[in-house]
Every structure is written in C-alpha cells, then in structure tokens.
Amino acid sequence: MQTQPRASHFIAGAYVEDESGEAFASVYPATGEAIARLHAATPAIVEQALAAADAARAEWRAMTGVERGRILRRAADIIRERNRDLSLLETMDTGKPLQETLVADAASGADALEYFGSVAAGLKGEHVQLGADFAYAIREPLGLCVGIGAWNYPIQIACWKAAPALACGNTMVFKPSETTPLTALKLAEILTEAGLPEGVFNVVQGFGEVGAALVEDPRVAKVSLTGSVPTGRKVYASAAAGMKHVTMELGGKSPIVIFDDADLEDAVAGAINGNFYSSGQICSNGTRLFVQSGIYDAFVARLAERLKSAVIGDPMDESTNFGPMVSEQQREIALRYVEKGVIEGAQLVIGGSALDQPGFYMCPAIFADVTDEMTIAREEIFGPVASVLKFETEEEAIARANATEFGLAAGVFTRDLARGHRVAAAFEAGTCWINTYNLTPIEMPFGGVKASGVGRENAAAAIEHYSQLKAVYVGMGPVEAPF
Ligand code: NDP
C-alpha cells in the first residue's frame, strides 16, 4: 500500500512541502523499516498554517450548525467507507494489530465526527427573563485552536479534538506526534473531500518545538494536548502565559480494585483489556491491579494462564492480538522498568523480555507481590507491564488506589452493587468503570483529574471546552440613574 504521503503538511486544503525542515521517517514497528519520509515544519510552514486557520475563522463560524454538522457527518461516512485502508495505514504507522485498528481507531474517529456533527445543529446559548428586561447568552466558538497528539491513537486523537472544535465553529491546526505522522493527513484530506472550507483544519508535522511554537502564538485561543504529564506541564504553563483555554489529556497510573466476590473471569478479562491492548500503550490502563487476599492467588494464576494464549506476531495477520511496541525507544523504556521491578523485589510471573526477532516486540509481563513504593507501582510505564498488589479491606484499597499524583481512570470489580458504586464514588479519577474496563464510547465524557489533566473530551462535556458564552443584557424600560 501507499504509505508515503504526497507531502508532509496539509494547509488551506492542500498538501504543502518545505524540504528545508528537519527530515524524519515513519517506521513500521513490526520490521523497523522506514515507510515514509517527511519534514518537520519550518517557522514559515507554522506561520502558513496559523494564518490559514486564522483566515478561515470568519466563514466557518458564520455557517449554521446544520451546515457544519453535515460536513462532519459526511467525513464520518467517508472514514467508515475507507476504514480498512485507514486501519492498514494506522497499523503500519503504530504497529498495533489490524485486529485492533479495524475496530478502535478510525472507527472511533468516525464516531466522534458523527456525534459532534449531530450536536452542531443543536448548539445553543441561554435565555434569562429578568422581569421586563432579559438577558441572553450566545454560545460562541473560541477561535483558532491547536491540537497536539500522542502516538498511540493518532487518527482517533485527531478526530476527538477536531470534531468538537469544528462543530462549535472553531478552526484548528493539528500537530501529530512525529512518531506517527500519517493518518492525521488522511483526516485532513477526507474533511476537505467532505466539503470543509480550506484552512479550517490544517496539519503540520514536527517535534516538540513545533508544538511549542503553535502554543505560543497570540492568534491561538485554545490548546488541546494529549501527551505525558511533563509535556502537559510545559504546554499548560505556556498557554497560561497567553491566558488560553486548555484541554490536557495526560498520563496515568490507574488502579483496578478486584474484590473477593468478583467474577474471576470478568476481572481477569478486565485486567487484560486494561493492561495489554495496544501492547499496553494506553493512557487509561489499569496498571495497578489491587486484588483482595482471598482471590489473589487464583487471580494471578488465571491472568498468567490467559496471557500465555496471546497471539504475538505480525500485526497485519488478523489473528494477531499483541503487536510490537511503537518504537525501539519505547520498548527500551518498558524493559528498563521490568529490570527495576526485579531489582526492587517484585515477582516476575511471566514475560518481560524482548523477542529475538526484527521489530520492537516484547512479551507482556505480570509482576506479583508488588508494593506501593516500588517504581513499577508509581510511574507510568506506557508498555505491557502489569503490577498485582494485595489488599485486605475496602478502605485500605481506596486509600492506596488514590495515593498517586495521577487521576486519569480507575476500575472496580465486585458482585456487590452498592460497593461498586461506593468505590467508584471514592476514586480520585476522571473516568471510572464498574465490572468492565477501558471502554470509551464517544457518548461518555473522558479525561483526568489531579496531574492527569484538565477538561474533558467527548460527549456534551466537550462542547463546554470548545465554546464560550457571551452574555447580553437587554434593557426594555427607562434607564434609571442615581443623579
Ligand atoms: P509526549 O508528551 O512526549 O508528546 C505529546 C505530544 O506533544 C507530541 O506530539 C509531542 O511532540 C508534543 N510536544 C512535546 N513537547 C512539546 C512542547 N514543549 N510543546 C508542545 N508540544 C510538545 O507524549 P507521547 O507522544 O510520548 O505519548 C505518550 C503519553 O501520552 C503518555 O504519557 C500517555 O499517558 C499520554 N496519553 C494520554 C492520553 C489521554 O487521553 N489522557 C491518551 C494517549 C496518551 P513530539 O512527539 O514530536 O515530541
């Protein structure tokens, strides 16, 4: 398949190249081979993209919600028609198994475009009657938005940001991670084909400094970042200096609390989905598995047994359900954490080594007898490394689950309905699951608390983060004055 894009950037409805920008390659993680060569944006390209997005604002916001929504929904249909090709490209760019990308990446992006395409027509402000006077509030777009993406869900992240932004009448410049630069360009192409006016959605490539230049620009009204906590701190500080709106979707070290009365198979399945999908490279993963003492041994044994049946291999083979990691560097980070776990005294039950073959493969790992202070229980690994910790009481589990700077997600498995809700209420996390894990339908708000982020993506909540209210007071009678 064609993996080399026509050019590195997409600005004002067309592909644009500037070969003086730093060259970089997109690498297929299953083989380590370069599949595309691109150039990072130069200051001139960044300026071109910002100017295009700024110039497109007036026309786009003047359109009705129905008109904007129709374009977004058309784009959703095109994505669905081309889901297989987009999934193949996403698999080449990320190394994630085709079995996953066919259902979770472009498909979720299409859901976002369809959802916000429908919401666009119903956007409204408020009316407040004040005796004979009244006030109303107009829901306005924020203006020019910048989206910056991580490499684990490239097209999904681009759509989760673009769909609500565009539905509200904003324009966007999006910078994908340089590790996975390809599918955001396809999104720009598809939106253009669906009728999006030129300049409304633009893509520029590059490293952190390109992101930083976008965030700093005074024309930018809002920044939405998906990335790590350290990057989030920098971007948030820079946005604050310009008094800009932000959405920060950052990292996590989320807990899953499994009680003695849980359905063992469901809890194990939840732990698998919450640790090993996308080779463990998911922000909301439940990498701290707190298991009550009565079920602890059976849980560890069953999790290890089911992990042995993982089909690790060629991501293009649809029977493969565990692919390589996105890069050599990311695999090295995960392997170093496995070493640290062993040195600090955790029991490596299974996996944790690199596979001796081309590509960035490692065997998924489970650590048992993990304690709260161990490095693997405290830091985000962003790889297929699960830690199992033992607990005795509900109170203890909640306190330990919350004893982290992160607060992205959390899960609980129990057959006791009241306890499930009680524990979910006690979690310090933005997104929680009871008796399941890692499901993120577009209809449900998604985001973190504490160091894991600010703002929410998806659902009606996202509208609040891509629009603002302008209040207008209307005086109907004589104006009174004190003198
Ligand atoms: P990074 O934080 O390294 O990078 C995120 C993006 O920010 C990249 O596009 C990066 O560019 C860019 N960037 C880096 N420095 C700056 C800067 N100073 N100013 C502006 N932009 C900058 O994250 P990763 O790409 O490594 O992704 C993994 C992280 O993302 C994990 O922590 C994970 O938990 C988190 N994540 C959070 C999600 C959520 O919804 N909460 C979902 C998915 C991932 P470049 O890559 O070129 O450096």
Short mmCIF file of C-alpha atoms and ligand atoms in Angstrom, two decimals:
data_model
loop_
_atom_site.label_atom_id
_atom_site.label_comp_id
_atom_site.label_asym_id
_atom_site.label_seq_id
_atom_site.Cartn_x
_atom_site.Cartn_y
_atom_site.Cartn_z
CA MET A 1 0.00 0.00 0.00
CA GLN A 2 0.99 3.64 -0.49
CA THR A 3 2.42 4.85 2.81
CA GLN A 4 4.39 7.88 1.60
CA PRO A 5 2.13 10.98 1.83
CA ARG A 6 2.06 13.44 -1.06
CA ALA A 7 3.75 15.99 1.22
CA SER A 8 4.43 16.47 4.93
CA HIS A 9 1.83 19.12 5.78
CA PHE A 10 -1.77 19.90 4.85
CA ILE A 11 -2.61 23.60 4.87
CA ALA A 12 -5.56 25.53 3.44
CA GLY A 13 -7.00 22.49 1.70
CA ALA A 14 -3.80 21.27 0.03
CA TYR A 15 -0.63 19.30 0.66
CA VAL A 16 2.39 21.51 1.29
CA GLU A 17 6.09 20.68 1.48
CA ASP A 18 9.12 22.55 2.72
CA GLU A 19 12.18 20.38 2.39
CA SER A 20 14.30 22.71 4.48
CA GLY A 21 12.54 21.34 7.59
CA GLU A 22 14.30 18.59 9.59
CA ALA A 23 13.84 15.23 7.86
CA PHE A 24 12.37 12.29 9.78
CA ALA A 25 10.94 8.90 8.93
CA SER A 26 7.84 6.99 9.94
CA VAL A 27 8.95 3.48 10.84
CA TYR A 28 6.90 0.26 10.67
CA PRO A 29 7.37 -1.12 14.20
CA ALA A 30 6.99 -4.75 13.13
CA THR A 31 10.11 -4.60 10.96
CA GLY A 32 11.93 -1.39 11.84
CA GLU A 33 11.77 -0.27 8.19
CA ALA A 34 11.02 3.30 7.13
CA ILE A 35 7.64 3.51 5.41
CA ALA A 36 7.54 7.28 4.81
CA ARG A 37 9.91 10.23 4.91
CA LEU A 38 8.71 13.65 5.98
CA HIS A 39 9.98 17.06 7.04
CA ALA A 40 9.26 18.90 10.26
CA ALA A 41 7.54 22.23 9.85
CA THR A 42 9.80 25.25 9.47
CA PRO A 43 8.75 28.56 11.06
CA ALA A 44 7.43 29.52 7.60
CA ILE A 45 5.17 26.45 7.48
CA VAL A 46 3.94 27.08 11.03
CA GLU A 47 3.09 30.65 10.03
CA GLN A 48 1.33 29.48 6.85
CA ALA A 49 -0.84 27.05 8.85
CA LEU A 50 -1.72 29.56 11.57
CA ALA A 51 -2.51 32.24 9.00
CA ALA A 52 -4.74 29.82 7.06
CA ALA A 53 -6.62 28.76 10.19
CA ASP A 54 -7.00 32.37 11.29
CA ALA A 55 -8.29 33.48 7.89
CA ALA A 56 -10.81 30.61 7.76
CA ARG A 57 -12.45 31.54 11.08
CA ALA A 58 -14.98 34.09 9.84
CA GLU A 59 -16.54 31.95 7.09
CA TRP A 60 -16.66 28.80 9.23
CA ARG A 61 -18.27 30.38 12.29
CA ALA A 62 -20.81 32.16 10.09
CA MET A 63 -22.14 28.86 8.78
CA THR A 64 -25.11 27.32 10.59
CA GLY A 65 -24.64 24.34 12.88
CA VAL A 66 -26.62 22.20 10.45
CA GLU A 67 -24.21 23.07 7.63
CA ARG A 68 -21.11 22.45 9.72
CA GLY A 69 -22.56 19.23 11.08
CA ARG A 70 -23.40 17.92 7.61
CA ILE A 71 -19.73 18.22 6.58
CA LEU A 72 -18.54 16.43 9.71
CA ARG A 73 -21.07 13.62 9.24
CA ARG A 74 -20.07 13.27 5.58
CA ALA A 75 -16.46 12.92 6.71
CA ALA A 76 -17.55 10.22 9.17
CA ASP A 77 -19.19 8.30 6.33
CA ILE A 78 -16.05 8.54 4.17
CA ILE A 79 -13.91 7.30 7.05
CA ARG A 80 -16.21 4.31 7.53
CA GLU A 81 -16.12 3.52 3.79
CA ARG A 82 -12.31 3.61 3.91
CA ASN A 83 -11.93 2.05 7.31
CA ARG A 84 -9.86 -0.87 6.05
CA ASP A 85 -7.30 1.30 4.21
CA LEU A 86 -7.08 3.73 7.11
CA SER A 87 -6.65 0.84 9.54
CA LEU A 88 -3.88 -0.67 7.42
CA LEU A 89 -2.09 2.69 7.41
CA GLU A 90 -2.57 3.09 11.17
CA THR A 91 -1.16 -0.39 11.72
CA MET A 92 1.89 0.47 9.58
CA ASP A 93 2.41 3.71 11.50
CA THR A 94 1.85 2.38 15.04
CA GLY A 95 2.45 -1.38 14.82
CA LYS A 96 -0.89 -2.05 16.51
CA PRO A 97 -2.57 -5.25 15.30
CA LEU A 98 -5.00 -4.83 12.42
CA GLN A 99 -7.46 -6.74 14.61
CA GLU A 100 -7.47 -3.62 16.85
CA THR A 101 -7.14 -0.80 14.34
CA LEU A 102 -10.09 -2.14 12.30
CA VAL A 103 -12.43 -1.52 15.24
CA ALA A 104 -10.82 1.03 17.58
CA ASP A 105 -9.01 3.77 15.69
CA ALA A 106 -10.55 5.30 12.56
CA ALA A 107 -13.88 3.80 13.66
CA SER A 108 -13.77 5.74 16.93
CA GLY A 109 -12.74 8.84 14.98
CA ALA A 110 -15.79 8.42 12.74
CA ASP A 111 -17.97 8.11 15.85
CA ALA A 112 -16.62 11.46 17.07
CA LEU A 113 -17.33 13.18 13.74
CA GLU A 114 -20.81 11.69 13.62
CA TYR A 115 -21.59 12.57 17.24
CA PHE A 116 -20.38 16.18 17.06
CA GLY A 117 -21.76 16.52 13.54
CA SER A 118 -25.16 15.82 15.06
CA VAL A 119 -24.58 18.03 18.10
CA ALA A 120 -23.60 21.03 15.94
CA ALA A 121 -27.17 21.71 14.85
CA GLY A 122 -28.41 21.81 18.44
CA LEU A 123 -25.79 24.14 19.93
CA LYS A 124 -27.44 26.91 21.86
CA GLY A 125 -26.92 29.53 24.50
CA GLU A 126 -29.31 30.64 27.25
CA HIS A 127 -32.18 33.00 27.87
CA VAL A 128 -32.90 34.50 31.29
CA GLN A 129 -36.01 36.57 31.94
CA LEU A 130 -35.34 39.46 34.40
CA GLY A 131 -38.77 40.97 34.90
CA ALA A 132 -39.42 43.06 31.80
CA ASP A 133 -35.71 43.04 31.00
CA PHE A 134 -33.96 39.91 29.90
CA ALA A 135 -30.54 38.57 29.18
CA TYR A 136 -29.34 36.01 26.74
CA ALA A 137 -26.04 34.24 26.28
CA ILE A 138 -24.67 33.48 22.84
CA ARG A 139 -22.59 30.31 22.52
CA GLU A 140 -19.54 31.37 20.52
CA PRO A 141 -16.55 29.46 19.20
CA LEU A 142 -13.23 30.15 20.94
CA GLY A 143 -11.40 30.86 17.68
CA LEU A 144 -8.20 29.25 16.46
CA CYS A 145 -7.48 26.01 18.31
CA VAL A 146 -4.27 24.00 18.37
CA GLY A 147 -4.40 20.21 18.76
CA ILE A 148 -1.28 18.24 19.68
CA GLY A 149 -1.39 14.46 19.63
CA ALA A 150 0.40 11.46 21.15
CA TRP A 151 1.43 8.46 19.04
CA ASN A 152 -0.77 5.72 20.48
CA TYR A 153 -4.11 6.58 18.83
CA PRO A 154 -3.14 9.01 16.05
CA ILE A 155 -6.32 9.31 13.98
CA GLN A 156 -8.59 8.83 16.98
CA ILE A 157 -6.88 11.68 18.86
CA ALA A 158 -7.04 13.94 15.78
CA CYS A 159 -10.78 13.27 15.43
CA TRP A 160 -11.55 13.55 19.15
CA LYS A 161 -10.06 17.06 19.03
CA ALA A 162 -11.16 18.21 15.57
CA ALA A 163 -14.79 17.04 15.77
CA PRO A 164 -15.95 19.09 18.79
CA ALA A 165 -13.70 22.04 17.84
CA LEU A 166 -15.10 22.26 14.32
CA ALA A 167 -18.69 21.54 15.40
CA CYS A 168 -18.52 24.65 17.62
CA GLY A 169 -17.23 26.80 14.73
CA ASN A 170 -13.53 26.89 15.62
CA THR A 171 -10.66 26.25 13.22
CA MET A 172 -7.67 24.05 14.04
CA VAL A 173 -4.00 23.48 13.42
CA PHE A 174 -3.14 19.92 14.45
CA LYS A 175 0.32 18.53 15.09
CA PRO A 176 0.57 14.75 15.31
CA SER A 177 3.42 13.04 17.13
CA GLU A 178 6.38 12.76 14.77
CA THR A 179 6.39 9.02 15.58
CA THR A 180 3.00 8.56 13.84
CA PRO A 181 2.53 11.36 11.32
CA LEU A 182 0.44 9.69 8.61
CA THR A 183 -3.25 9.33 9.41
CA ALA A 184 -3.88 12.92 10.54
CA LEU A 185 -3.03 13.91 6.95
CA LYS A 186 -5.67 11.44 5.72
CA LEU A 187 -8.20 13.05 8.06
CA ALA A 188 -7.42 16.47 6.58
CA GLU A 189 -7.86 15.04 3.06
CA ILE A 190 -11.19 13.44 3.98
CA LEU A 191 -12.56 16.56 5.66
CA THR A 192 -11.68 18.56 2.54
CA GLU A 193 -13.41 15.97 0.35
CA ALA A 194 -16.45 16.21 2.63
CA GLY A 195 -16.68 19.93 1.89
CA LEU A 196 -14.73 21.58 4.69
CA PRO A 197 -13.71 25.10 3.63
CA GLU A 198 -9.98 25.48 3.17
CA GLY A 199 -7.98 26.42 6.25
CA VAL A 200 -10.50 25.11 8.79
CA PHE A 201 -8.41 22.01 9.61
CA ASN A 202 -4.67 22.02 8.97
CA VAL A 203 -1.92 19.54 9.82
CA VAL A 204 1.73 20.40 10.43
CA GLN A 205 4.41 17.88 11.31
CA GLY A 206 7.23 18.22 13.73
CA PHE A 207 8.81 17.70 17.10
CA GLY A 208 8.12 19.36 20.43
CA GLU A 209 9.45 22.74 19.27
CA VAL A 210 6.80 22.93 16.54
CA GLY A 211 4.15 22.22 19.17
CA ALA A 212 5.66 24.87 21.41
CA ALA A 213 5.65 27.47 18.59
CA LEU A 214 1.97 26.78 17.92
CA VAL A 215 1.05 27.07 21.61
CA GLU A 216 2.88 30.39 22.00
CA ASP A 217 1.27 32.14 19.05
CA PRO A 218 -1.02 35.01 20.14
CA ARG A 219 -3.64 34.15 17.49
CA VAL A 220 -4.30 30.82 19.25
CA ALA A 221 -7.28 30.80 21.64
CA LYS A 222 -7.13 27.21 22.85
CA VAL A 223 -4.71 24.30 23.12
CA SER A 224 -5.72 20.67 23.43
CA LEU A 225 -2.86 18.30 24.20
CA THR A 226 -2.78 14.54 24.50
CA GLY A 227 0.59 13.57 25.92
CA SER A 228 2.64 12.92 29.02
CA VAL A 229 2.43 14.83 32.30
CA PRO A 230 5.86 16.53 31.86
CA THR A 231 4.85 17.82 28.40
CA GLY A 232 1.46 18.81 29.80
CA ARG A 233 3.10 20.95 32.46
CA LYS A 234 5.14 22.83 29.83
CA VAL A 235 2.24 23.32 27.44
CA TYR A 236 -0.16 24.36 30.21
CA ALA A 237 2.34 26.94 31.52
CA SER A 238 2.89 28.36 28.05
CA ALA A 239 -0.86 28.53 27.38
CA ALA A 240 -1.43 30.20 30.76
CA ALA A 241 1.01 32.98 29.85
CA GLY A 242 -1.26 33.81 26.90
CA MET A 243 -4.45 33.25 29.02
CA LYS A 244 -5.54 30.48 26.62
CA HIS A 245 -8.11 27.76 27.18
CA VAL A 246 -6.68 24.26 27.57
CA THR A 247 -7.68 20.64 27.49
CA MET A 248 -4.94 18.40 28.90
CA GLU A 249 -5.31 14.64 28.32
CA LEU A 250 -2.25 13.33 30.13
CA GLY A 251 -0.80 10.16 31.57
CA GLY A 252 -1.94 7.88 34.34
CA LYS A 253 -1.16 5.02 36.69
CA SER A 254 -4.70 3.86 37.15
CA PRO A 255 -5.91 1.31 39.70
CA ILE A 256 -8.29 -1.61 39.22
CA VAL A 257 -9.63 -2.88 42.55
CA ILE A 258 -10.76 -6.51 42.44
CA PHE A 259 -12.73 -7.82 45.41
CA ASP A 260 -13.02 -11.44 46.57
CA ASP A 261 -16.61 -11.60 45.35
CA ALA A 262 -15.77 -10.51 41.77
CA ASP A 263 -16.41 -12.76 38.81
CA LEU A 264 -12.88 -14.07 38.34
CA GLU A 265 -13.02 -14.41 34.54
CA ASP A 266 -14.50 -10.93 34.13
CA ALA A 267 -11.86 -9.43 36.41
CA VAL A 268 -9.06 -11.19 34.53
CA ALA A 269 -10.54 -10.08 31.19
CA GLY A 270 -10.76 -6.51 32.52
CA ALA A 271 -7.12 -6.68 33.60
CA ILE A 272 -6.10 -7.95 30.15
CA ASN A 273 -8.02 -5.18 28.36
CA GLY A 274 -6.66 -2.67 30.86
CA ASN A 275 -3.00 -3.66 30.51
CA PHE A 276 -2.21 -5.32 27.23
CA TYR A 277 -4.45 -3.86 24.49
CA SER A 278 -2.29 -1.78 22.10
CA SER A 279 0.74 -3.50 23.67
CA GLY A 280 -0.01 -1.65 26.90
CA GLN A 281 0.37 1.79 25.29
CA ILE A 282 -2.88 3.30 26.57
CA CYS A 283 -3.11 6.27 28.91
CA SER A 284 -6.08 4.93 30.89
CA ASN A 285 -4.58 1.49 31.52
CA GLY A 286 -5.23 -0.02 34.95
CA THR A 287 -1.63 -0.95 35.63
CA ARG A 288 -2.03 -1.23 39.41
CA LEU A 289 -4.17 -4.30 39.99
CA PHE A 290 -5.24 -4.30 43.65
CA VAL A 291 -6.55 -7.80 44.37
CA GLN A 292 -8.20 -8.83 47.67
CA SER A 293 -6.29 -11.55 49.52
CA GLY A 294 -8.98 -14.26 49.17
CA ILE A 295 -8.89 -14.23 45.37
CA TYR A 296 -5.28 -13.10 44.94
CA ASP A 297 -3.54 -16.41 44.09
CA ALA A 298 -6.33 -17.58 41.80
CA PHE A 299 -6.31 -14.21 40.01
CA VAL A 300 -2.55 -14.17 39.38
CA ALA A 301 -2.61 -17.79 38.17
CA ARG A 302 -5.54 -17.23 35.81
CA LEU A 303 -4.15 -13.94 34.43
CA ALA A 304 -0.81 -15.63 33.67
CA GLU A 305 -2.58 -18.60 32.08
CA ARG A 306 -4.68 -16.42 29.80
CA LEU A 307 -1.67 -14.29 28.88
CA LYS A 308 0.07 -17.41 27.54
CA SER A 309 -2.60 -17.60 24.83
CA ALA A 310 -1.80 -14.11 23.49
CA VAL A 311 -1.03 -14.31 19.77
CA ILE A 312 2.12 -12.21 19.39
CA GLY A 313 3.30 -11.58 15.85
CA ASP A 314 2.65 -9.94 12.50
CA PRO A 315 0.19 -7.08 13.13
CA MET A 316 -1.19 -7.48 9.59
CA ASP A 317 -2.34 -11.02 10.40
CA GLU A 318 -5.84 -10.56 11.74
CA SER A 319 -5.40 -13.39 14.23
CA THR A 320 -2.56 -11.48 15.95
CA ASN A 321 -3.79 -9.80 19.12
CA PHE A 322 -0.49 -8.48 20.50
CA GLY A 323 1.82 -6.48 18.26
CA PRO A 324 5.16 -4.72 18.64
CA MET A 325 5.66 -1.55 20.63
CA VAL A 326 5.65 1.71 18.70
CA SER A 327 9.42 2.25 18.75
CA GLU A 328 12.72 0.81 19.92
CA GLN A 329 12.91 3.66 22.42
CA GLN A 330 9.50 2.86 23.92
CA ARG A 331 10.42 -0.83 24.20
CA GLU A 332 13.67 0.08 25.96
CA ILE A 333 11.77 2.19 28.47
CA ALA A 334 9.42 -0.73 29.26
CA LEU A 335 12.29 -3.25 29.51
CA ARG A 336 14.17 -0.95 31.93
CA TYR A 337 11.06 -0.85 34.13
CA VAL A 338 10.92 -4.66 34.13
CA GLU A 339 14.56 -4.71 35.32
CA LYS A 340 13.72 -2.20 38.06
CA GLY A 341 10.78 -4.34 39.18
CA VAL A 342 13.01 -7.38 39.57
CA ILE A 343 15.75 -5.42 41.37
CA GLU A 344 13.22 -3.90 43.79
CA GLY A 345 11.93 -7.36 44.71
CA ALA A 346 8.69 -7.84 42.79
CA GLN A 347 7.99 -11.35 41.48
CA LEU A 348 8.09 -11.53 37.66
CA VAL A 349 5.38 -14.13 36.98
CA ILE A 350 5.59 -14.15 33.20
CA GLY A 351 7.02 -12.23 30.23
CA GLY A 352 9.06 -9.05 30.32
CA SER A 353 11.75 -9.83 27.75
CA ALA A 354 12.37 -8.60 24.22
CA LEU A 355 11.59 -11.04 21.42
CA ASP A 356 14.65 -12.06 19.44
CA GLN A 357 13.32 -11.09 16.01
CA PRO A 358 13.07 -7.96 13.89
CA GLY A 359 10.66 -5.30 15.13
CA PHE A 360 10.09 -3.81 18.56
CA TYR A 361 8.43 -6.79 20.22
CA MET A 362 8.39 -7.60 23.92
CA CYS A 363 6.48 -10.27 25.82
CA PRO A 364 3.69 -8.89 28.03
CA ALA A 365 4.71 -9.01 31.68
CA ILE A 366 2.95 -9.59 35.00
CA PHE A 367 4.54 -8.74 38.33
CA ALA A 368 3.08 -10.15 41.56
CA ASP A 369 3.91 -9.20 45.17
CA VAL A 370 4.26 -5.56 44.14
CA THR A 371 4.24 -2.99 46.93
CA ASP A 372 3.10 0.61 46.71
CA GLU A 373 6.53 2.19 46.94
CA MET A 374 8.13 0.19 44.10
CA THR A 375 8.95 2.21 40.99
CA ILE A 376 6.76 -0.01 38.78
CA ALA A 377 3.77 0.79 41.02
CA ARG A 378 4.36 4.53 40.98
CA GLU A 379 5.48 5.58 37.49
CA GLU A 380 3.64 5.37 34.19
CA ILE A 381 5.42 2.71 32.10
CA PHE A 382 3.29 3.00 28.94
CA GLY A 383 4.08 -0.57 27.99
CA PRO A 384 2.74 -4.10 28.64
CA VAL A 385 3.73 -4.39 32.30
CA ALA A 386 1.03 -5.12 34.90
CA SER A 387 1.59 -4.95 38.66
CA VAL A 388 -0.53 -7.03 41.06
CA LEU A 389 -0.81 -5.75 44.64
CA LYS A 390 -2.59 -7.48 47.54
CA PHE A 391 -5.13 -5.77 49.84
CA GLU A 392 -7.41 -6.77 52.73
CA THR A 393 -10.14 -4.12 53.22
CA GLU A 394 -12.17 -1.77 51.04
CA GLU A 395 -10.99 1.26 52.98
CA GLU A 396 -7.35 0.26 52.51
CA ALA A 397 -7.83 -0.40 48.78
CA ILE A 398 -9.38 3.02 48.19
CA ALA A 399 -6.68 4.84 50.14
CA ARG A 400 -3.89 3.02 48.26
CA ALA A 401 -5.61 3.38 44.87
CA ASN A 402 -5.82 7.15 45.39
CA ALA A 403 -2.27 7.56 46.72
CA THR A 404 -0.84 8.78 43.42
CA GLU A 405 -0.32 12.10 41.66
CA PHE A 406 -2.32 10.73 38.70
CA GLY A 407 -6.10 10.57 38.39
CA LEU A 408 -7.00 9.56 34.87
CA ALA A 409 -9.05 6.39 35.35
CA ALA A 410 -9.98 3.62 37.81
CA GLY A 411 -11.94 0.39 37.87
CA VAL A 412 -13.64 -1.88 40.38
CA PHE A 413 -14.77 -5.49 40.06
CA THR A 414 -17.33 -6.76 42.60
CA ARG A 415 -20.72 -8.50 42.61
CA ASP A 416 -21.84 -6.17 45.42
CA LEU A 417 -23.74 -3.41 43.61
CA ALA A 418 -23.62 -0.91 46.49
CA ARG A 419 -19.89 -1.44 46.95
CA GLY A 420 -19.25 -0.94 43.24
CA HIS A 421 -20.88 2.48 43.30
CA ARG A 422 -19.35 3.38 46.68
CA VAL A 423 -15.82 2.63 45.46
CA ALA A 424 -16.37 4.43 42.13
CA ALA A 425 -17.54 7.49 44.09
CA ALA A 426 -14.42 7.36 46.26
CA PHE A 427 -11.93 7.09 43.39
CA GLU A 428 -9.96 10.24 42.61
CA ALA A 429 -10.20 9.72 38.86
CA GLY A 430 -11.93 11.34 35.89
CA THR A 431 -13.18 8.14 34.27
CA CYS A 432 -14.27 5.02 36.20
CA TRP A 433 -15.59 1.59 35.28
CA ILE A 434 -17.57 -0.92 37.34
CA ASN A 435 -17.21 -4.57 36.26
CA THR A 436 -15.56 -3.66 32.96
CA TYR A 437 -12.55 -1.63 31.89
CA ASN A 438 -11.23 0.74 29.19
CA LEU A 439 -14.45 1.25 27.26
CA THR A 440 -14.53 4.83 25.98
CA PRO A 441 -17.67 5.38 23.89
CA ILE A 442 -17.94 8.84 22.37
CA GLU A 443 -21.15 9.44 24.37
CA MET A 444 -19.22 9.33 27.69
CA PRO A 445 -17.01 12.20 28.94
CA PHE A 446 -13.32 11.26 29.09
CA GLY A 447 -10.48 12.93 30.95
CA GLY A 448 -8.46 13.08 34.12
CA VAL A 449 -8.16 14.81 37.48
CA LYS A 450 -5.04 15.69 39.51
CA ALA A 451 -1.88 15.55 37.34
CA SER A 452 -3.70 13.53 34.65
CA GLY A 453 -5.36 16.53 33.14
CA VAL A 454 -7.81 19.35 32.80
CA GLY A 455 -11.03 19.41 30.79
CA ARG A 456 -13.00 16.62 29.16
CA GLU A 457 -13.11 15.15 25.69
CA ASN A 458 -16.16 13.52 24.09
CA ALA A 459 -19.85 13.77 24.97
CA ALA A 460 -21.69 17.04 25.57
CA ALA A 461 -18.95 17.98 28.06
CA ALA A 462 -16.50 18.65 25.21
CA ILE A 463 -18.73 21.45 23.91
CA GLU A 464 -18.02 23.42 27.10
CA HIS A 465 -14.32 23.20 26.31
CA TYR A 466 -14.58 24.43 22.70
CA SER A 467 -17.06 27.29 23.12
CA GLN A 468 -17.73 30.24 25.39
CA LEU A 469 -20.81 32.19 26.39
CA LYS A 470 -21.26 35.87 25.64
CA ALA A 471 -23.91 37.41 27.88
CA VAL A 472 -26.11 40.19 26.52
CA TYR A 473 -28.37 42.20 28.86
CA VAL A 474 -31.38 43.78 27.16
CA GLY A 475 -32.98 46.77 28.87
CA MET A 476 -36.67 47.15 27.98
CA GLY A 477 -37.64 50.17 30.06
CA PRO A 478 -36.44 53.64 31.03
CA VAL A 479 -32.85 53.74 32.29
CA GLU A 480 -32.62 54.76 35.95
CA ALA A 481 -29.55 56.69 37.16
CA PRO A 482 -28.67 57.97 40.68
CA PHE A 483 -28.35 61.61 39.61
P1 NDP B 1 4.65 13.38 24.78
O1 NDP B 1 4.20 14.13 25.95
O2 NDP B 1 6.09 13.06 24.65
O3 NDP B 1 4.22 14.13 23.44
C1 NDP B 1 2.88 14.50 23.17
C2 NDP B 1 2.86 15.50 22.04
O4 NDP B 1 3.35 16.76 22.50
C3 NDP B 1 3.75 15.12 20.85
O5 NDP B 1 3.14 15.50 19.66
C4 NDP B 1 4.99 15.92 21.14
O6 NDP B 1 5.80 16.11 20.01
C5 NDP B 1 4.41 17.21 21.66
N1 NDP B 1 5.33 18.03 22.44
C6 NDP B 1 6.45 17.66 23.11
N2 NDP B 1 7.00 18.71 23.75
C7 NDP B 1 6.21 19.79 23.50
C8 NDP B 1 6.24 21.18 23.89
N3 NDP B 1 7.18 21.66 24.68
N4 NDP B 1 5.25 21.97 23.43
C9 NDP B 1 4.26 21.49 22.65
N5 NDP B 1 4.19 20.20 22.24
C10 NDP B 1 5.15 19.36 22.67
O7 NDP B 1 3.76 12.04 24.78
P2 NDP B 1 3.89 10.77 23.85
O8 NDP B 1 3.67 11.15 22.44
O9 NDP B 1 5.12 10.02 24.23
O10 NDP B 1 2.59 9.94 24.32
C11 NDP B 1 2.56 9.18 25.46
C12 NDP B 1 1.91 9.93 26.61
O11 NDP B 1 0.63 10.40 26.22
C13 NDP B 1 1.68 9.06 27.82
O12 NDP B 1 2.01 9.75 29.00
C14 NDP B 1 0.19 8.80 27.79
O13 NDP B 1 -0.36 8.50 29.03
C15 NDP B 1 -0.33 10.07 27.22
N6 NDP B 1 -1.64 9.86 26.62
C16 NDP B 1 -2.74 10.41 27.23
C17 NDP B 1 -4.00 10.15 26.74
C18 NDP B 1 -5.22 10.76 27.37
O14 NDP B 1 -6.24 10.89 26.70
N7 NDP B 1 -5.20 11.14 28.63
C19 NDP B 1 -4.20 9.30 25.57
C20 NDP B 1 -2.98 8.84 24.98
C21 NDP B 1 -1.75 9.10 25.51
P3 NDP B 1 6.98 15.06 19.76
O15 NDP B 1 6.36 13.70 19.77
O16 NDP B 1 7.49 15.42 18.45
O17 NDP B 1 7.94 15.25 20.89
#
